[in-house]
């Protein structure tokens, strides 16, 4: 398992490596987790499953498509 310190590093790692699955925190230091998912989808297509997690405890997290 590898971890990125922020969204930018996560994008770089995802492009450089062949991950089986990517876990994304909803709250990142430099961007929103859903923005990161959108960027990863754009760059990687649908090749890698993306799972968004949060410790916020708020079930009303807005979704974007």
Tab-separated table of C-alpha atoms in Angstrom:
chain	number	residue	atom	x	y	z
A	1	UNK	CA	0.000	0.000	0.000
A	2	UNK	CA	1.202	3.478	-0.857
A	3	UNK	CA	-0.133	6.852	0.264
A	4	UNK	CA	0.061	10.304	-1.283
A	5	UNK	CA	0.351	13.427	0.854
A	6	UNK	CA	-2.138	15.366	-1.301
A	7	UNK	CA	-4.195	15.198	-4.474
A	8	UNK	CA	-1.447	16.371	-6.836
A	9	UNK	CA	0.914	13.679	-5.639
A	10	UNK	CA	-1.928	11.162	-5.858
A	11	UNK	CA	-2.498	11.996	-9.528
A	12	UNK	CA	1.227	11.667	-10.257
A	13	UNK	CA	1.382	8.304	-8.475
A	14	UNK	CA	-1.720	6.992	-10.232
A	15	UNK	CA	-0.305	7.881	-13.641
A	16	UNK	CA	3.145	6.445	-12.894
A	17	UNK	CA	2.006	3.169	-11.316
A	18	UNK	CA	-0.447	0.413	-12.148
A	19	UNK	CA	-2.743	0.300	-9.102
A	20	UNK	CA	-5.526	-2.290	-8.780
A	21	UNK	CA	-7.710	0.160	-6.825
A	22	UNK	CA	-7.389	3.745	-5.559
A	23	UNK	CA	-8.835	5.005	-2.263
A	24	UNK	CA	-9.520	8.746	-2.162
A	25	UNK	CA	-10.220	10.821	0.921
A	26	UNK	CA	-13.061	13.286	0.403
A	27	UNK	CA	-11.126	16.003	2.247
A	28	UNK	CA	-7.670	16.617	0.854
A	29	UNK	CA	-5.224	19.421	1.731
A	30	UNK	CA	-5.079	20.802	-1.809
A	31	UNK	CA	-8.345	19.810	-3.486
A	32	UNK	CA	-11.748	18.246	-3.035
A	33	UNK	CA	-11.759	14.447	-3.294
A	34	UNK	CA	-14.469	14.546	-5.964
A	35	UNK	CA	-12.303	16.868	-8.068
A	36	UNK	CA	-9.514	14.316	-7.737
A	37	UNK	CA	-11.841	11.519	-8.854
A	38	UNK	CA	-12.854	13.576	-11.911
A	39	UNK	CA	-9.212	14.176	-12.821
A	40	UNK	CA	-8.304	10.517	-12.340
A	41	UNK	CA	-11.229	9.433	-14.517
A	42	UNK	CA	-10.113	11.861	-17.208
A	43	UNK	CA	-6.504	10.685	-17.114
A	44	UNK	CA	-6.983	6.974	-16.450
A	45	UNK	CA	-10.352	6.351	-18.027
A	46	UNK	CA	-12.327	3.690	-16.220
A	47	UNK	CA	-9.397	1.309	-15.902
A	48	UNK	CA	-9.012	1.577	-12.110
A	49	UNK	CA	-11.785	1.369	-9.476
A	50	UNK	CA	-11.946	4.544	-7.345
A	51	UNK	CA	-13.396	4.481	-3.826
A	52	UNK	CA	-14.055	7.733	-1.948
A	53	UNK	CA	-13.914	7.672	1.857
A	54	UNK	CA	-14.442	10.337	4.487
A	55	UNK	CA	-14.249	10.579	8.227
A	56	UNK	CA	-16.512	13.631	8.230
A	57	UNK	CA	-19.597	11.751	9.429
A	58	UNK	CA	-21.909	13.809	7.208
A	59	UNK	CA	-24.077	11.692	4.937
A	60	UNK	CA	-25.064	14.685	2.816
A	61	UNK	CA	-21.816	14.862	0.857
A	62	UNK	CA	-22.710	16.339	-2.546
A	63	UNK	CA	-22.097	14.183	-5.596
A	64	UNK	CA	-20.827	15.346	-8.975
A	65	UNK	CA	-20.999	13.541	-12.265
